[in-house]
């Protein structure tokens, strides 16, 4: 709705004066979104006033406007509505202003207020905690642009499939809430797409129980994958590891990354491991190592080698896991290496 014809228009003097009075770095706005400065109407003082009312100091106000200049083009009424909306899930205004400073674009997208409100209430009814809904508002705002009917439809499809795959009624709510918390973007799928991905797994002979296991392990990201890509990845793994369909299935259950990553990604990671002298047999034994990027693998091998740990003859388990998991493993290997060897003939100093 705003014109972007910057050549024929001049910057709005009043807007500039008001921004200067708030110590806003105008060069930043010119670099980012100069078109904002060209608009005939802007609510600089009013928006700053609302932010200050919520507890923002001058620096915070300037920072918010610099990061999201279009904030000043919204009417005070729109921003007050948005403020009331976010207060449904925020503990207090202090938390709200902190969120606005971190995620101004999410807060100042006001076109979908009706949908936002209906979805917030729906998520609360579903049993999602307010701190999770807040996380959705900031990091997955587009799920709130959907109509509440569409989001309900996707949730119902997931619930129906969970029960059809043998999940229990008692655990269904926990399963849905966990899946949503891990990956709210599930809601951007259509019910048909969800159905297709589940059928793909069933056609590849995964049992109902195994499909549920994969859904949980992949945190629902499987719904964002393409069936053709998954098929190619599985075929690639089957050829590389020279295994039967049944063995491949077990490998995928052990390491869903074989389904999740495309062939070029898997190729690059395999190549990186082989260059380090690791064998295909070792990778087949511990396929989870393919979840790590080549850079992470190289870094971890280097650290372990410095301790005299030979990865080529050892187990790849020591490379696996999150950064925290690896640090624990590394710490154990290091302390084992540093531990003094017990000398049975050395005198023991035992106090009486």
Short mmCIF file of C-alpha atoms in Angstrom, two decimals:
data_model
loop_
_atom_site.label_atom_id
_atom_site.label_comp_id
_atom_site.label_asym_id
_atom_site.label_seq_id
_atom_site.Cartn_x
_atom_site.Cartn_y
_atom_site.Cartn_z
CA UNK A 1 0.00 0.00 0.00
CA UNK A 2 3.03 2.29 0.20
CA UNK A 3 4.62 3.78 -2.88
CA UNK A 4 8.22 2.81 -3.62
CA UNK A 5 8.83 5.29 -6.43
CA UNK A 6 11.80 6.95 -4.70
CA UNK A 7 13.01 9.05 -7.65
CA UNK A 8 10.02 11.39 -7.93
CA UNK A 9 9.44 11.88 -4.21
CA UNK A 10 11.14 13.78 -1.44
CA UNK A 11 11.71 12.73 2.15
CA UNK A 12 9.05 13.92 4.57
CA UNK A 13 10.62 16.78 6.60
CA UNK A 14 8.32 16.35 9.57
CA UNK A 15 9.14 12.62 9.77
CA UNK A 16 12.87 13.43 9.67
CA UNK A 17 12.56 16.07 12.44
CA UNK A 18 10.61 13.69 14.67
CA UNK A 19 13.14 10.90 14.10
CA UNK A 20 16.06 13.26 14.88
CA UNK A 21 14.35 14.30 18.13
CA UNK A 22 14.30 10.59 19.14
CA UNK A 23 18.04 10.16 18.31
CA UNK A 24 17.21 7.66 15.55
CA UNK A 25 20.07 6.96 13.11
CA UNK A 26 18.39 8.09 9.87
CA UNK A 27 21.26 6.86 7.66
CA UNK A 28 20.37 3.33 8.77
CA UNK A 29 16.77 3.83 7.64
CA UNK A 30 17.90 5.33 4.33
CA UNK A 31 20.06 2.28 3.75
CA UNK A 32 17.41 -0.23 4.83
CA UNK A 33 14.01 1.16 3.83
CA UNK A 34 14.24 4.66 2.46
CA UNK A 35 10.66 4.45 1.14
CA UNK A 36 9.40 4.84 4.72
CA UNK A 37 10.82 8.38 4.84
CA UNK A 38 8.93 9.33 1.66
CA UNK A 39 5.43 8.68 3.01
CA UNK A 40 3.10 11.64 3.53
CA UNK A 41 1.85 10.36 6.86
CA UNK A 42 3.93 8.85 9.66
CA UNK A 43 3.17 8.43 13.38
CA UNK A 44 6.69 8.80 14.80
CA UNK A 45 5.83 10.54 18.10
CA UNK A 46 2.70 8.45 18.69
CA UNK A 47 4.46 5.08 18.19
CA UNK A 48 7.42 6.22 20.31
CA UNK A 49 4.90 7.28 23.00
CA UNK A 50 3.23 3.85 23.06
CA UNK A 51 6.62 2.12 23.33
CA UNK A 52 7.67 4.46 26.16
CA UNK A 53 4.36 3.79 27.94
CA UNK A 54 5.31 0.10 27.89
CA UNK A 55 8.61 0.91 29.57
CA UNK A 56 11.02 1.41 26.64
CA UNK A 57 13.77 3.96 27.19
CA UNK A 58 15.05 6.34 24.47
CA UNK A 59 17.76 3.95 23.25
CA UNK A 60 15.30 1.05 22.98
CA UNK A 61 12.78 3.18 21.04
CA UNK A 62 15.51 4.31 18.60
CA UNK A 63 16.76 0.76 18.22
CA UNK A 64 13.25 -0.59 17.43
CA UNK A 65 12.58 2.12 14.81
CA UNK A 66 15.99 1.64 13.18
CA UNK A 67 15.43 -2.10 12.88
CA UNK A 68 11.82 -1.84 11.73
CA UNK A 69 11.24 1.62 10.24
CA UNK A 70 7.76 0.75 8.92
CA UNK A 71 6.62 0.73 12.57
CA UNK A 72 6.06 4.49 12.25
CA UNK A 73 3.57 4.02 9.39
CA UNK A 74 1.09 2.14 11.59
CA UNK A 75 -1.68 4.05 13.31
CA UNK A 76 -1.64 4.23 17.13
CA UNK A 77 -4.95 2.30 17.12
CA UNK A 78 -3.34 -0.61 15.20
CA UNK A 79 -0.37 -0.72 17.57
CA UNK A 80 -2.56 -0.57 20.68
CA UNK A 81 -4.61 -3.49 19.31
CA UNK A 82 -1.41 -5.44 18.70
CA UNK A 83 -0.22 -4.60 22.20
CA UNK A 84 -3.47 -5.94 23.71
CA UNK A 85 -3.16 -9.06 21.56
CA UNK A 86 0.39 -9.90 22.62
CA UNK A 87 -0.52 -9.21 26.25
CA UNK A 88 -2.76 -12.28 26.07
CA UNK A 89 0.43 -14.38 26.21
CA UNK A 90 3.04 -12.07 27.76
CA UNK A 91 3.56 -12.06 31.53
CA UNK A 92 3.91 -8.26 31.67
CA UNK A 93 4.83 -5.21 29.61
CA UNK A 94 8.50 -5.58 30.52
CA UNK A 95 8.57 -8.95 28.74
CA UNK A 96 6.55 -7.52 25.86
CA UNK A 97 8.92 -4.61 25.20
CA UNK A 98 11.88 -7.01 25.34
CA UNK A 99 10.21 -9.16 22.65
CA UNK A 100 9.40 -6.13 20.48
CA UNK A 101 13.05 -5.05 20.65
CA UNK A 102 14.23 -8.53 19.63
CA UNK A 103 11.55 -9.21 16.99
CA UNK A 104 10.13 -5.85 15.82
CA UNK A 105 9.04 -7.17 12.38
CA UNK A 106 6.85 -9.82 13.99
CA UNK A 107 5.18 -7.31 16.29
CA UNK A 108 4.62 -4.62 13.67
CA UNK A 109 2.88 -6.93 11.19
CA UNK A 110 -0.67 -5.92 11.99
CA UNK A 111 -2.60 -6.99 8.86
CA UNK A 112 -3.70 -10.31 10.36
CA UNK A 113 -4.93 -9.25 13.80
CA UNK A 114 -8.24 -11.17 13.57
CA UNK A 115 -6.40 -14.38 12.63
CA UNK A 116 -3.70 -13.76 15.24
CA UNK A 117 -6.26 -13.41 18.03
CA UNK A 118 -8.30 -16.45 16.96
CA UNK A 119 -5.13 -18.57 16.71
CA UNK A 120 -3.76 -17.43 20.08
CA UNK A 121 -7.05 -18.48 21.73
CA UNK A 122 -7.06 -21.77 19.79
CA UNK A 123 -3.47 -22.58 20.89
CA UNK A 124 -4.35 -21.79 24.50
CA UNK A 125 -7.39 -24.09 24.29
CA UNK A 126 -5.18 -26.79 22.79
CA UNK A 127 -3.03 -26.64 25.93
CA UNK A 128 0.07 -24.86 24.62
CA UNK A 129 1.77 -22.81 27.33
CA UNK A 130 1.91 -19.03 26.84
CA UNK A 131 5.73 -19.02 26.64
CA UNK A 132 5.51 -21.45 23.67
CA UNK A 133 2.85 -19.30 21.94
CA UNK A 134 5.09 -16.26 22.50
CA UNK A 135 7.93 -18.15 20.82
CA UNK A 136 5.62 -18.88 17.87
CA UNK A 137 4.62 -15.20 17.58
CA UNK A 138 8.25 -14.14 17.34
CA UNK A 139 9.94 -16.94 15.40
CA UNK A 140 7.08 -18.41 13.33
CA UNK A 141 4.70 -15.44 12.86
CA UNK A 142 3.37 -16.70 9.50
CA UNK A 143 1.47 -19.55 11.19
CA UNK A 144 -0.79 -16.84 12.65
CA UNK A 145 -1.60 -15.52 9.18
CA UNK A 146 -3.50 -18.78 8.53
CA UNK A 147 -7.17 -18.79 9.39
CA UNK A 148 -7.88 -20.64 12.63
CA UNK A 149 -9.96 -23.16 10.60
CA UNK A 150 -6.91 -24.10 8.51
CA UNK A 151 -4.73 -24.61 11.60
CA UNK A 152 -7.50 -26.65 13.27
CA UNK A 153 -7.78 -28.77 10.15
CA UNK A 154 -4.05 -29.60 10.18
CA UNK A 155 -4.14 -30.45 13.90
CA UNK A 156 -7.18 -32.71 13.38
CA UNK A 157 -5.40 -34.48 10.48
CA UNK A 158 -2.38 -35.11 12.73
CA UNK A 159 -4.59 -36.36 15.59
CA UNK A 160 -6.54 -38.68 13.31
CA UNK A 161 -3.33 -40.12 11.83
CA UNK A 162 -1.77 -40.53 15.26
CA UNK A 163 -4.70 -42.70 16.35
CA UNK A 164 -4.79 -44.60 13.02
CA UNK A 165 -1.09 -45.41 13.43
CA UNK A 166 -1.79 -46.97 16.80
CA UNK A 167 -1.11 -44.03 19.09
CA UNK A 168 -3.21 -43.98 22.24
CA UNK A 169 -5.94 -41.45 23.00
CA UNK A 170 -4.26 -40.85 26.39
CA UNK A 171 -0.93 -39.82 24.85
CA UNK A 172 -2.31 -37.96 21.84
CA UNK A 173 -2.45 -34.50 23.44
CA UNK A 174 1.14 -34.73 24.73
CA UNK A 175 2.32 -35.97 21.32
CA UNK A 176 0.61 -33.12 19.42
CA UNK A 177 1.84 -30.44 21.84
CA UNK A 178 5.40 -31.76 21.69
CA UNK A 179 5.34 -31.93 17.87
CA UNK A 180 4.00 -28.37 17.63
CA UNK A 181 6.51 -27.01 20.15
CA UNK A 182 9.38 -28.58 18.22
CA UNK A 183 8.14 -27.51 14.79
CA UNK A 184 5.26 -25.02 14.53
CA UNK A 185 5.84 -24.84 10.75
CA UNK A 186 3.87 -28.10 10.46
CA UNK A 187 0.86 -25.78 10.34
CA UNK A 188 2.01 -24.37 6.99
CA UNK A 189 1.26 -27.73 5.38
CA UNK A 190 -2.05 -28.77 3.91
CA UNK A 191 -3.87 -31.81 5.25
CA UNK A 192 -3.34 -33.48 1.84
CA UNK A 193 0.44 -32.97 2.01
CA UNK A 194 0.55 -34.53 5.49
CA UNK A 195 -1.43 -37.53 4.27
CA UNK A 196 0.89 -37.98 1.25
CA UNK A 197 4.07 -38.03 3.37
CA UNK A 198 2.61 -40.64 5.73
CA UNK A 199 1.53 -42.80 2.80
CA UNK A 200 5.04 -42.52 1.36
CA UNK A 201 6.49 -44.06 4.55
CA UNK A 202 3.86 -46.80 4.59
CA UNK A 203 4.53 -47.66 0.93
CA UNK A 204 8.19 -48.07 1.90
CA UNK A 205 7.16 -50.78 4.37
CA UNK A 206 7.58 -48.83 7.60
CA UNK A 207 5.14 -50.25 10.14
CA UNK A 208 2.64 -47.92 11.83
CA UNK A 209 4.76 -47.93 14.99
CA UNK A 210 7.88 -47.07 12.97
CA UNK A 211 6.08 -44.21 11.17
CA UNK A 212 5.17 -42.74 14.58
CA UNK A 213 8.77 -43.17 15.71
CA UNK A 214 10.05 -41.34 12.60
CA UNK A 215 7.54 -38.50 13.04
CA UNK A 216 8.77 -37.92 16.58
CA UNK A 217 12.46 -38.29 15.68
CA UNK A 218 12.16 -35.91 12.71
CA UNK A 219 10.09 -33.48 14.83
CA UNK A 220 7.49 -33.39 12.08
CA UNK A 221 9.98 -31.95 9.55
CA UNK A 222 9.09 -34.86 7.29
CA UNK A 223 5.98 -32.91 6.25
CA UNK A 224 8.21 -30.29 4.67
CA UNK A 225 10.04 -32.88 2.58
CA UNK A 226 9.37 -33.92 -0.95
CA UNK A 227 8.53 -37.62 -1.56
CA UNK A 228 10.78 -37.73 -4.66
CA UNK A 229 13.73 -36.31 -2.68
CA UNK A 230 13.17 -38.84 0.13
CA UNK A 231 13.00 -41.70 -2.39
CA UNK A 232 16.29 -40.59 -4.00
CA UNK A 233 18.00 -40.25 -0.61
CA UNK A 234 16.91 -43.75 0.41
CA UNK A 235 18.10 -45.24 -2.88
CA UNK A 236 21.45 -43.46 -2.52
CA UNK A 237 21.91 -44.86 1.01
CA UNK A 238 20.93 -48.34 -0.14
CA UNK A 239 23.60 -48.29 -2.87
CA UNK A 240 26.32 -46.77 -0.67
CA UNK A 241 25.79 -49.17 2.24
CA UNK A 242 25.00 -52.13 -0.05
CA UNK A 243 22.08 -53.22 2.11
CA UNK A 244 18.70 -54.89 1.71
CA UNK A 245 15.41 -53.01 2.00
CA UNK A 246 14.98 -54.28 5.55
CA UNK A 247 18.51 -53.22 6.55
CA UNK A 248 17.96 -49.80 4.94
CA UNK A 249 14.79 -49.36 6.96
CA UNK A 250 16.70 -50.09 10.17
CA UNK A 251 19.39 -47.58 9.17
CA UNK A 252 16.75 -44.89 8.52
CA UNK A 253 15.12 -45.58 11.90
CA UNK A 254 18.53 -45.29 13.54
CA UNK A 255 19.38 -42.15 11.55
CA UNK A 256 16.39 -40.29 10.03
CA UNK A 257 18.90 -37.88 8.44
CA UNK A 258 19.18 -40.50 5.65
CA UNK A 259 15.60 -39.61 4.77
CA UNK A 260 15.80 -35.93 5.63
CA UNK A 261 18.89 -34.80 3.73
CA UNK A 262 19.06 -34.61 -0.06
CA UNK A 263 21.54 -36.72 -2.05
CA UNK A 264 24.04 -33.81 -2.62
CA UNK A 265 24.17 -33.15 1.16
CA UNK A 266 24.65 -36.85 2.00
CA UNK A 267 27.32 -37.15 -0.73
CA UNK A 268 29.26 -34.19 0.62
CA UNK A 269 29.14 -35.49 4.19
CA UNK A 270 30.17 -39.02 3.18
CA UNK A 271 33.05 -37.63 1.14
CA UNK A 272 34.21 -35.57 4.13
CA UNK A 273 34.22 -38.67 6.36
CA UNK A 274 36.02 -40.85 3.79
CA UNK A 275 38.72 -38.16 3.38
CA UNK A 276 39.39 -38.44 7.12
CA UNK A 277 40.13 -42.14 6.62
CA UNK A 278 36.80 -43.38 8.00
CA UNK A 279 35.40 -46.45 6.27
CA UNK A 280 31.90 -47.07 4.85
CA UNK A 281 31.59 -49.98 7.33
CA UNK A 282 32.19 -47.59 10.26
CA UNK A 283 29.61 -45.12 8.90
CA UNK A 284 27.08 -47.92 8.42
CA UNK A 285 27.65 -48.95 12.03
CA UNK A 286 27.09 -45.36 13.27
CA UNK A 287 25.05 -43.58 10.55
CA UNK A 288 24.11 -40.73 12.95
CA UNK A 289 27.48 -39.20 12.12
CA UNK A 290 25.86 -38.06 8.84
CA UNK A 291 23.73 -35.64 10.84
CA UNK A 292 26.86 -33.54 11.37
CA UNK A 293 28.29 -31.09 8.84
CA UNK A 294 31.75 -31.82 7.38
CA UNK A 295 33.21 -28.82 9.29
CA UNK A 296 31.92 -30.11 12.64
CA UNK A 297 33.26 -33.62 11.91
CA UNK A 298 36.71 -32.24 10.98
CA UNK A 299 36.83 -30.07 14.10
CA UNK A 300 35.88 -32.99 16.39
CA UNK A 301 38.34 -35.41 14.76
CA UNK A 302 41.13 -32.83 15.18
CA UNK A 303 40.30 -32.39 18.89
CA UNK A 304 40.20 -36.15 19.51
CA UNK A 305 43.43 -36.74 17.53
CA UNK A 306 45.21 -34.20 19.76
CA UNK A 307 44.40 -36.55 22.66
CA UNK A 308 45.89 -39.47 20.74
CA UNK A 309 42.47 -40.95 19.96
CA UNK A 310 42.52 -42.66 16.56
CA UNK A 311 39.09 -42.35 14.99
CA UNK A 312 39.99 -44.69 12.08
CA UNK A 313 40.36 -47.67 14.36
CA UNK A 314 37.86 -46.58 16.99
CA UNK A 315 34.14 -46.16 17.22
CA UNK A 316 32.43 -43.18 15.57
CA UNK A 317 30.11 -42.83 18.57
CA UNK A 318 32.62 -40.39 20.09
CA UNK A 319 31.95 -37.95 17.22
CA UNK A 320 28.18 -38.01 17.61
CA UNK A 321 25.64 -35.84 19.31
CA UNK A 322 25.14 -32.17 20.05
CA UNK A 323 27.99 -29.81 20.99
CA UNK A 324 27.22 -30.52 24.65
CA UNK A 325 27.24 -34.32 24.09
CA UNK A 326 30.61 -34.09 22.34
CA UNK A 327 32.12 -31.99 25.12
CA UNK A 328 31.07 -34.63 27.67
CA UNK A 329 32.63 -37.43 25.53
CA UNK A 330 35.79 -35.37 24.97
CA UNK A 331 36.05 -34.65 28.70
CA UNK A 332 35.81 -38.38 29.52
CA UNK A 333 38.53 -39.32 26.99
CA UNK A 334 40.73 -36.47 28.27
CA UNK A 335 40.41 -37.43 31.95
CA UNK A 336 41.05 -41.09 31.08
CA UNK A 337 44.28 -40.04 29.36
CA UNK A 338 45.38 -37.79 32.23
CA UNK A 339 44.53 -40.25 35.02
CA UNK A 340 47.78 -41.51 36.72
CA UNK A 341 48.40 -45.26 36.48
CA UNK A 342 48.06 -47.00 39.85
CA UNK A 343 51.34 -48.39 41.13
CA UNK A 344 50.66 -51.43 43.37
CA UNK A 345 54.04 -51.22 45.13
CA UNK A 346 53.92 -47.52 45.97
CA UNK A 347 53.36 -46.88 49.70
CA UNK A 348 49.84 -45.81 50.62
CA UNK A 349 49.53 -42.83 52.96
CA UNK A 350 46.55 -43.77 55.12
CA UNK A 351 45.83 -41.75 58.22
CA UNK A 352 45.24 -43.74 61.42
#
